[in-house]
mmCIF file with all atom_site columns, C-alpha atoms (C1' of nucleotides) in Angstrom:
data_model
loop_
_atom_site.group_PDB
_atom_site.id
_atom_site.type_symbol
_atom_site.label_atom_id
_atom_site.label_alt_id
_atom_site.label_comp_id
_atom_site.label_asym_id
_atom_site.label_entity_id
_atom_site.label_seq_id
_atom_site.pdbx_PDB_ins_code
_atom_site.Cartn_x
_atom_site.Cartn_y
_atom_site.Cartn_z
_atom_site.occupancy
_atom_site.B_iso_or_equiv
_atom_site.pdbx_formal_charge
_atom_site.auth_seq_id
_atom_site.auth_comp_id
_atom_site.auth_asym_id
_atom_site.auth_atom_id
_atom_site.pdbx_PDB_model_num
ATOM 1   C CA    . MET A 1 1   ? -0.059  0.017  0.037   1.00 73.00 ? 112  MET A CA    1
ATOM 2   C CA    . GLN A 1 2   ? 1.659   3.267  -1.276  1.00 79.00 ? 113  GLN A CA    1
ATOM 3   C CA    . ASP A 1 3   ? 1.099   6.586  0.699   1.00 83.00 ? 114  ASP A CA    1
ATOM 4   C CA    . SER A 1 4   ? -0.915  8.198  -2.229  1.00 86.00 ? 115  SER A CA    1
ATOM 5   C CA    . HIS A 1 5   ? -3.206  5.155  -2.187  1.00 88.00 ? 116  HIS A CA    1
ATOM 6   C CA    . ALA A 1 6   ? -3.903  5.659  1.515   1.00 90.00 ? 117  ALA A CA    1
ATOM 7   C CA    . ARG A 1 7   ? -4.740  9.190  1.248   1.00 91.00 ? 118  ARG A CA    1
ATOM 8   C CA    . VAL A 1 8   ? -7.005  8.523  -1.653  1.00 93.00 ? 119  VAL A CA    1
ATOM 9   C CA    . TYR A 1 9   ? -8.701  5.617  0.500   1.00 93.00 ? 120  TYR A CA    1
ATOM 10  C CA    . ALA A 1 10  ? -8.914  8.221  3.527   1.00 93.00 ? 121  ALA A CA    1
ATOM 11  C CA    . ALA A 1 11  ? -10.291 10.936 1.142   1.00 94.00 ? 122  ALA A CA    1
ATOM 12  C CA    . ILE A 1 12  ? -13.181 8.677  0.174   1.00 95.00 ? 123  ILE A CA    1
ATOM 13  C CA    . ALA A 1 13  ? -13.721 7.457  3.692   1.00 95.00 ? 124  ALA A CA    1
ATOM 14  C CA    . ALA A 1 14  ? -14.104 11.131 4.592   1.00 94.00 ? 125  ALA A CA    1
ATOM 15  C CA    . ILE A 1 15  ? -17.076 11.510 2.465   1.00 95.00 ? 126  ILE A CA    1
ATOM 16  C CA    . PRO A 1 16  ? -20.066 12.380 4.910   1.00 94.00 ? 127  PRO A CA    1
ATOM 17  C CA    . ARG A 1 17  ? -23.146 9.759  4.705   1.00 95.00 ? 128  ARG A CA    1
ATOM 18  C CA    . GLY A 1 18  ? -25.811 10.804 2.321   1.00 95.00 ? 129  GLY A CA    1
ATOM 19  C CA    . ARG A 1 19  ? -23.192 12.824 0.323   1.00 94.00 ? 130  ARG A CA    1
ATOM 20  C CA    . VAL A 1 20  ? -21.096 12.167 -2.928  1.00 96.00 ? 131  VAL A CA    1
ATOM 21  C CA    . ALA A 1 21  ? -18.006 13.591 -4.294  1.00 95.00 ? 132  ALA A CA    1
ATOM 22  C CA    . SER A 1 22  ? -16.317 13.303 -7.664  1.00 95.00 ? 133  SER A CA    1
ATOM 23  C CA    . TYR A 1 23  ? -13.363 11.462 -8.647  1.00 96.00 ? 134  TYR A CA    1
ATOM 24  C CA    . GLY A 1 24  ? -11.462 15.017 -9.205  1.00 94.00 ? 135  GLY A CA    1
ATOM 25  C CA    . ALA A 1 25  ? -12.486 16.073 -5.779  1.00 94.00 ? 136  ALA A CA    1
ATOM 26  C CA    . ILE A 1 26  ? -11.125 13.024 -4.054  1.00 95.00 ? 137  ILE A CA    1
ATOM 27  C CA    . ALA A 1 27  ? -7.778  13.028 -6.031  1.00 94.00 ? 138  ALA A CA    1
ATOM 28  C CA    . ALA A 1 28  ? -7.526  16.858 -4.902  1.00 92.00 ? 139  ALA A CA    1
ATOM 29  C CA    . ARG A 1 29  ? -8.151  16.177 -1.338  1.00 92.00 ? 140  ARG A CA    1
ATOM 30  C CA    . ALA A 1 30  ? -5.576  13.398 -1.460  1.00 92.00 ? 141  ALA A CA    1
ATOM 31  C CA    . GLY A 1 31  ? -3.132  15.846 -2.586  1.00 89.00 ? 142  GLY A CA    1
ATOM 32  C CA    . LEU A 1 32  ? -3.189  14.486 -6.007  1.00 89.00 ? 143  LEU A CA    1
ATOM 33  C CA    . PRO A 1 33  ? -4.974  17.308 -8.190  1.00 88.00 ? 144  PRO A CA    1
ATOM 34  C CA    . GLY A 1 34  ? -5.796  16.203 -11.613 1.00 88.00 ? 145  GLY A CA    1
ATOM 35  C CA    . ARG A 1 35  ? -5.432  12.663 -11.003 1.00 91.00 ? 146  ARG A CA    1
ATOM 36  C CA    . ALA A 1 36  ? -8.838  11.620 -11.169 1.00 94.00 ? 147  ALA A CA    1
ATOM 37  C CA    . ARG A 1 37  ? -8.116  8.510  -13.270 1.00 93.00 ? 148  ARG A CA    1
ATOM 38  C CA    . LEU A 1 38  ? -5.934  7.275  -10.535 1.00 92.00 ? 149  LEU A CA    1
ATOM 39  C CA    . VAL A 1 39  ? -8.768  7.359  -8.028  1.00 94.00 ? 150  VAL A CA    1
ATOM 40  C CA    . GLY A 1 40  ? -10.885 5.365  -10.268 1.00 93.00 ? 151  GLY A CA    1
ATOM 41  C CA    . ARG A 1 41  ? -7.964  2.702  -10.911 1.00 91.00 ? 152  ARG A CA    1
ATOM 42  C CA    . LEU A 1 42  ? -7.287  2.412  -7.043  1.00 92.00 ? 153  LEU A CA    1
ATOM 43  C CA    . LEU A 1 43  ? -11.161 1.701  -6.586  1.00 92.00 ? 154  LEU A CA    1
ATOM 44  C CA    . GLY A 1 44  ? -10.740 -1.099 -8.735  1.00 88.00 ? 155  GLY A CA    1
ATOM 45  C CA    . GLU A 1 45  ? -8.093  -2.378 -6.604  1.00 83.00 ? 156  GLU A CA    1
ATOM 46  C CA    . VAL A 1 46  ? -9.930  -2.147 -3.340  1.00 84.00 ? 157  VAL A CA    1
ATOM 47  C CA    . PRO A 1 47  ? -9.803  -5.307 -1.307  1.00 74.00 ? 158  PRO A CA    1
ATOM 48  C CA    . ASP A 1 48  ? -13.180 -7.118 -0.842  1.00 72.00 ? 159  ASP A CA    1
ATOM 49  C CA    . GLY A 1 49  ? -12.594 -6.883 2.814   1.00 77.00 ? 160  GLY A CA    1
ATOM 50  C CA    . MET A 1 50  ? -11.972 -3.394 3.097   1.00 83.00 ? 161  MET A CA    1
ATOM 51  C CA    . GLU A 1 51  ? -14.670 -1.075 4.241   1.00 89.00 ? 162  GLU A CA    1
ATOM 52  C CA    . LEU A 1 52  ? -14.869 1.904  1.838   1.00 93.00 ? 163  LEU A CA    1
ATOM 53  C CA    . PRO A 1 53  ? -17.951 4.034  0.612   1.00 95.00 ? 164  PRO A CA    1
ATOM 54  C CA    . TRP A 1 54  ? -16.746 3.673  -3.076  1.00 95.00 ? 165  TRP A CA    1
ATOM 55  C CA    . TYR A 1 55  ? -20.368 4.223  -4.221  1.00 95.00 ? 166  TYR A CA    1
ATOM 56  C CA    . ARG A 1 56  ? -20.183 7.891  -2.922  1.00 96.00 ? 167  ARG A CA    1
ATOM 57  C CA    . VAL A 1 57  ? -17.523 8.583  -5.735  1.00 96.00 ? 168  VAL A CA    1
ATOM 58  C CA    . LEU A 1 58  ? -19.227 9.992  -8.956  1.00 96.00 ? 169  LEU A CA    1
ATOM 59  C CA    . ARG A 1 59  ? -18.133 11.541 -12.148 1.00 96.00 ? 170  ARG A CA    1
ATOM 60  C CA    . SER A 1 60  ? -17.660 15.364 -12.098 1.00 94.00 ? 171  SER A CA    1
ATOM 61  C CA    . SER A 1 61  ? -20.980 15.724 -13.953 1.00 94.00 ? 172  SER A CA    1
ATOM 62  C CA    . GLY A 1 62  ? -22.584 13.525 -11.054 1.00 95.00 ? 173  GLY A CA    1
ATOM 63  C CA    . GLN A 1 63  ? -23.097 10.497 -13.316 1.00 95.00 ? 174  GLN A CA    1
ATOM 64  C CA    . VAL A 1 64  ? -22.218 6.966  -12.219 1.00 95.00 ? 175  VAL A CA    1
ATOM 65  C CA    . ALA A 1 65  ? -18.973 5.806  -13.668 1.00 95.00 ? 176  ALA A CA    1
ATOM 66  C CA    . PHE A 1 66  ? -20.332 2.398  -14.378 1.00 93.00 ? 177  PHE A CA    1
ATOM 67  C CA    . PRO A 1 67  ? -22.041 1.457  -17.555 1.00 90.00 ? 178  PRO A CA    1
ATOM 68  C CA    . PRO A 1 68  ? -25.888 1.556  -17.004 1.00 89.00 ? 179  PRO A CA    1
ATOM 69  C CA    . GLY A 1 69  ? -27.220 -1.695 -16.457 1.00 88.00 ? 180  GLY A CA    1
ATOM 70  C CA    . SER A 1 70  ? -24.110 -3.289 -15.030 1.00 89.00 ? 181  SER A CA    1
ATOM 71  C CA    . ARG A 1 71  ? -23.668 -4.812 -11.815 1.00 89.00 ? 182  ARG A CA    1
ATOM 72  C CA    . GLY A 1 72  ? -21.546 -2.195 -10.462 1.00 90.00 ? 183  GLY A CA    1
ATOM 73  C CA    . PHE A 1 73  ? -24.072 0.401  -11.673 1.00 93.00 ? 184  PHE A CA    1
ATOM 74  C CA    . ARG A 1 74  ? -27.028 -1.132 -9.852  1.00 93.00 ? 185  ARG A CA    1
ATOM 75  C CA    . GLU A 1 75  ? -25.065 -1.853 -6.779  1.00 93.00 ? 186  GLU A CA    1
ATOM 76  C CA    . GLN A 1 76  ? -24.026 1.918  -6.636  1.00 95.00 ? 187  GLN A CA    1
ATOM 77  C CA    . CYS A 1 77  ? -27.418 3.377  -7.246  1.00 95.00 ? 188  CYS A CA    1
ATOM 78  C CA    . ARG A 1 78  ? -28.957 0.892  -4.764  1.00 96.00 ? 189  ARG A CA    1
ATOM 79  C CA    . ARG A 1 79  ? -26.422 1.907  -1.984  1.00 95.00 ? 190  ARG A CA    1
ATOM 80  C CA    . LEU A 1 80  ? -26.799 5.507  -2.589  1.00 96.00 ? 191  LEU A CA    1
ATOM 81  C CA    . ARG A 1 81  ? -30.522 5.524  -2.319  1.00 96.00 ? 192  ARG A CA    1
ATOM 82  C CA    . ALA A 1 82  ? -30.245 3.593  0.809   1.00 97.00 ? 193  ALA A CA    1
ATOM 83  C CA    . GLU A 1 83  ? -28.472 6.594  2.158   1.00 96.00 ? 194  GLU A CA    1
ATOM 84  C CA    . GLY A 1 84  ? -31.294 9.044  0.959   1.00 96.00 ? 195  GLY A CA    1
ATOM 85  C CA    . VAL A 1 85  ? -29.233 10.084 -2.144  1.00 96.00 ? 196  VAL A CA    1
ATOM 86  C CA    . GLU A 1 86  ? -31.565 10.856 -4.922  1.00 95.00 ? 197  GLU A CA    1
ATOM 87  C CA    . VAL A 1 87  ? -30.437 8.932  -8.103  1.00 95.00 ? 198  VAL A CA    1
ATOM 88  C CA    . ARG A 1 88  ? -32.222 9.749  -11.353 1.00 93.00 ? 199  ARG A CA    1
ATOM 89  C CA    . ASN A 1 89  ? -31.368 7.745  -14.482 1.00 92.00 ? 200  ASN A CA    1
ATOM 90  C CA    . GLY A 1 90  ? -27.991 6.912  -13.203 1.00 93.00 ? 201  GLY A CA    1
ATOM 91  C CA    . ARG A 1 91  ? -27.242 10.552 -12.177 1.00 94.00 ? 202  ARG A CA    1
ATOM 92  C CA    . VAL A 1 92  ? -27.301 12.362 -8.866  1.00 95.00 ? 203  VAL A CA    1
ATOM 93  C CA    . PRO A 1 93  ? -27.589 16.231 -8.617  1.00 93.00 ? 204  PRO A CA    1
ATOM 94  C CA    . LEU A 1 94  ? -24.433 17.302 -7.189  1.00 91.00 ? 205  LEU A CA    1
ATOM 95  C CA    . SER A 1 95  ? -25.884 20.677 -6.296  1.00 88.00 ? 206  SER A CA    1
ATOM 96  C CA    . ARG A 1 96  ? -27.938 19.018 -3.288  1.00 90.00 ? 207  ARG A CA    1
ATOM 97  C CA    . PHE A 1 97  ? -25.784 15.960 -2.560  1.00 93.00 ? 208  PHE A CA    1
ATOM 98  C CA    . GLY A 1 98  ? -22.523 17.226 -3.381  1.00 92.00 ? 209  GLY A CA    1
ATOM 99  C CA    . MET A 1 99  ? -19.947 17.014 -0.564  1.00 86.00 ? 210  MET A CA    1
ATOM 100 C CA    . ASP A 1 100 ? -19.407 20.753 -0.749  1.00 76.00 ? 211  ASP A CA    1
ATOM 101 C CA    . ALA A 1 101 ? -23.087 21.648 -1.753  1.00 68.00 ? 212  ALA A CA    1
ATOM 102 C CA    . ASP A 1 102 ? -23.744 23.483 1.510   1.00 67.00 ? 213  ASP A CA    1
ATOM 103 C CA    . LEU A 1 103 ? -20.685 25.564 1.367   1.00 62.00 ? 214  LEU A CA    1
ATOM 104 C CA    . ASP A 1 104 ? -21.230 26.292 -2.243  1.00 61.00 ? 215  ASP A CA    1
ATOM 105 C CA    . ARG A 1 105 ? -24.843 27.290 -1.266  1.00 61.00 ? 216  ARG A CA    1
ATOM 106 C CA    . GLU A 1 106 ? -23.444 29.670 1.235   1.00 61.00 ? 217  GLU A CA    1
ATOM 107 C CA    . LEU A 1 107 ? -21.072 31.094 -1.170  1.00 56.00 ? 218  LEU A CA    1
ATOM 108 C CA    . TRP A 1 108 ? -23.272 31.504 -4.211  1.00 59.00 ? 219  TRP A CA    1
ATOM 109 C CA    . GLY A 1 109 ? -26.650 31.466 -3.084  1.00 60.00 ? 220  GLY A CA    1
ATOM 110 C CA    . LEU A 1 110 ? -27.516 28.496 -4.912  1.00 62.00 ? 221  LEU A CA    1
ATOM 111 C CA    . PRO A 1 111 ? -31.109 27.011 -4.518  1.00 64.00 ? 222  PRO A CA    1
ATOM 112 C CA    . GLY A 1 112 ? -31.544 23.524 -3.149  1.00 58.00 ? 223  GLY A CA    1
ATOM 113 C CA    . GLY A 1 113 ? -31.670 21.698 0.131   1.00 54.00 ? 224  GLY A CA    1
ATOM 114 C "C1'" . DT  B 2 1   ? 11.377  0.496  -22.550 1.00 70.36 ? 1185 DT  B "C1'" 1
ATOM 115 C "C1'" . DC  B 2 2   ? 6.965   0.800  -25.357 1.00 70.36 ? 1186 DC  B "C1'" 1
ATOM 116 C "C1'" . DT  B 2 3   ? 2.215   0.230  -26.058 1.00 70.36 ? 1187 DT  B "C1'" 1
ATOM 117 C "C1'" . DT  B 2 4   ? -2.371  -0.440 -24.366 1.00 70.36 ? 1188 DT  B "C1'" 1
ATOM 118 C "C1'" . DT  B 2 5   ? -5.970  0.655  -21.187 1.00 70.36 ? 1189 DT  B "C1'" 1
ATOM 119 C "C1'" . DG  B 2 6   ? -8.947  3.095  -18.120 1.00 70.36 ? 1190 DG  B "C1'" 1
ATOM 120 C "C1'" . DA  B 2 7   ? -14.779 3.495  -12.143 1.00 70.36 ? 1191 DA  B "C1'" 1
ATOM 121 C "C1'" . DC  B 2 8   ? -11.695 10.928 -15.529 1.00 70.36 ? 1192 DC  B "C1'" 1
ATOM 122 C "C1'" . DT  B 2 9   ? -12.275 15.997 -16.920 1.00 70.36 ? 1193 DT  B "C1'" 1
ATOM 123 C "C1'" . DG  B 2 10  ? -12.763 20.345 -19.558 1.00 70.36 ? 1194 DG  B "C1'" 1
ATOM 124 C "C1'" . DT  B 2 11  ? -13.841 22.353 -24.218 1.00 70.36 ? 1195 DT  B "C1'" 1
ATOM 125 C "C1'" . DC  B 2 12  ? -16.190 22.801 -28.494 1.00 70.36 ? 1196 DC  B "C1'" 1
ATOM 126 C "C1'" . DG  B 2 13  ? -20.104 22.321 -31.845 1.00 70.36 ? 1197 DG  B "C1'" 1
ATOM 127 C "C1'" . DG  C 3 1   ? -27.856 18.054 -22.962 1.00 70.36 ? 866  DG  C "C1'" 1
ATOM 128 C "C1'" . DC  C 3 2   ? -25.059 14.753 -25.601 1.00 70.36 ? 867  DC  C "C1'" 1
ATOM 129 C "C1'" . DG  C 3 3   ? -21.274 13.255 -28.402 1.00 70.36 ? 868  DG  C "C1'" 1
ATOM 130 C "C1'" . DA  C 3 4   ? -16.442 13.872 -30.333 1.00 70.36 ? 869  DA  C "C1'" 1
ATOM 131 C "C1'" . DC  C 3 5   ? -11.731 15.116 -29.078 1.00 70.36 ? 870  DC  C "C1'" 1
ATOM 132 C "C1'" . DA  C 3 6   ? -7.666  15.887 -26.415 1.00 70.36 ? 871  DA  C "C1'" 1
ATOM 133 C "C1'" . DG  C 3 7   ? -5.072  15.797 -22.295 1.00 70.36 ? 872  DG  C "C1'" 1
ATOM 134 C "C1'" . DC  C 3 8   ? -3.930  13.352 -18.448 1.00 70.36 ? 873  DC  C "C1'" 1
ATOM 135 C "C1'" . DC  C 3 9   ? -0.818  9.428  -15.770 1.00 70.36 ? 874  DC  C "C1'" 1
ATOM 136 C "C1'" . DA  C 3 10  ? -0.241  5.105  -13.516 1.00 70.36 ? 875  DA  C "C1'" 1
ATOM 137 C "C1'" . DA  C 3 11  ? -0.633  -0.048 -14.011 1.00 70.36 ? 876  DA  C "C1'" 1
ATOM 138 C "C1'" . DA  C 3 12  ? -0.216  -4.130 -16.791 1.00 70.36 ? 877  DA  C "C1'" 1
ATOM 139 C "C1'" . DG  C 3 13  ? 1.654   -7.107 -20.455 1.00 70.36 ? 878  DG  C "C1'" 1
#
DNA sequence: TCTTTGACTGTCG
DNA sequence: GCGACAGCCAAAG
C-alpha cells in the first residue's frame, strides 16, 4: 500500500453519509490534483474486505461511472438510495448531494436543500 | 522500454 | 444536454 493510495482511501472514507464527491475532488483532497483517473484505478483495486464508501464517488457531472445496467451500476445506485441520495437515470444532482453543496450554497446562494 | 488501457475531465459544436 | 476530441498519468503485459 503506497502513501498516495492510503490518502485516496482516506479521502473517500471522509465523504459524509448521504453525500457524494467526484473523482477529481477525491484526488485533490488526497493531494493529487488532476489525478482523477488514478482514483478510479485504485477503486478497482480495493480489497473485498476493506470497508470503503466507493459508491459515494461519482463523475464530475454527477453521473455514475459504471455503464448503465451493469452490476456495479445497480449496486452503486442501490447503496446511494439507501442513504437517501436521489439517483435519477444514473445521475445524482451534485447541487444538492455534493460534498461541498452546503458551502457552495452559502458562497453562491444557490437554491436547493 | 514501449504500447495499451482505463470506475476521468474540460472544451467545443 | 450529448457526442466527439484531446490531455492526463499510473498500472499491466
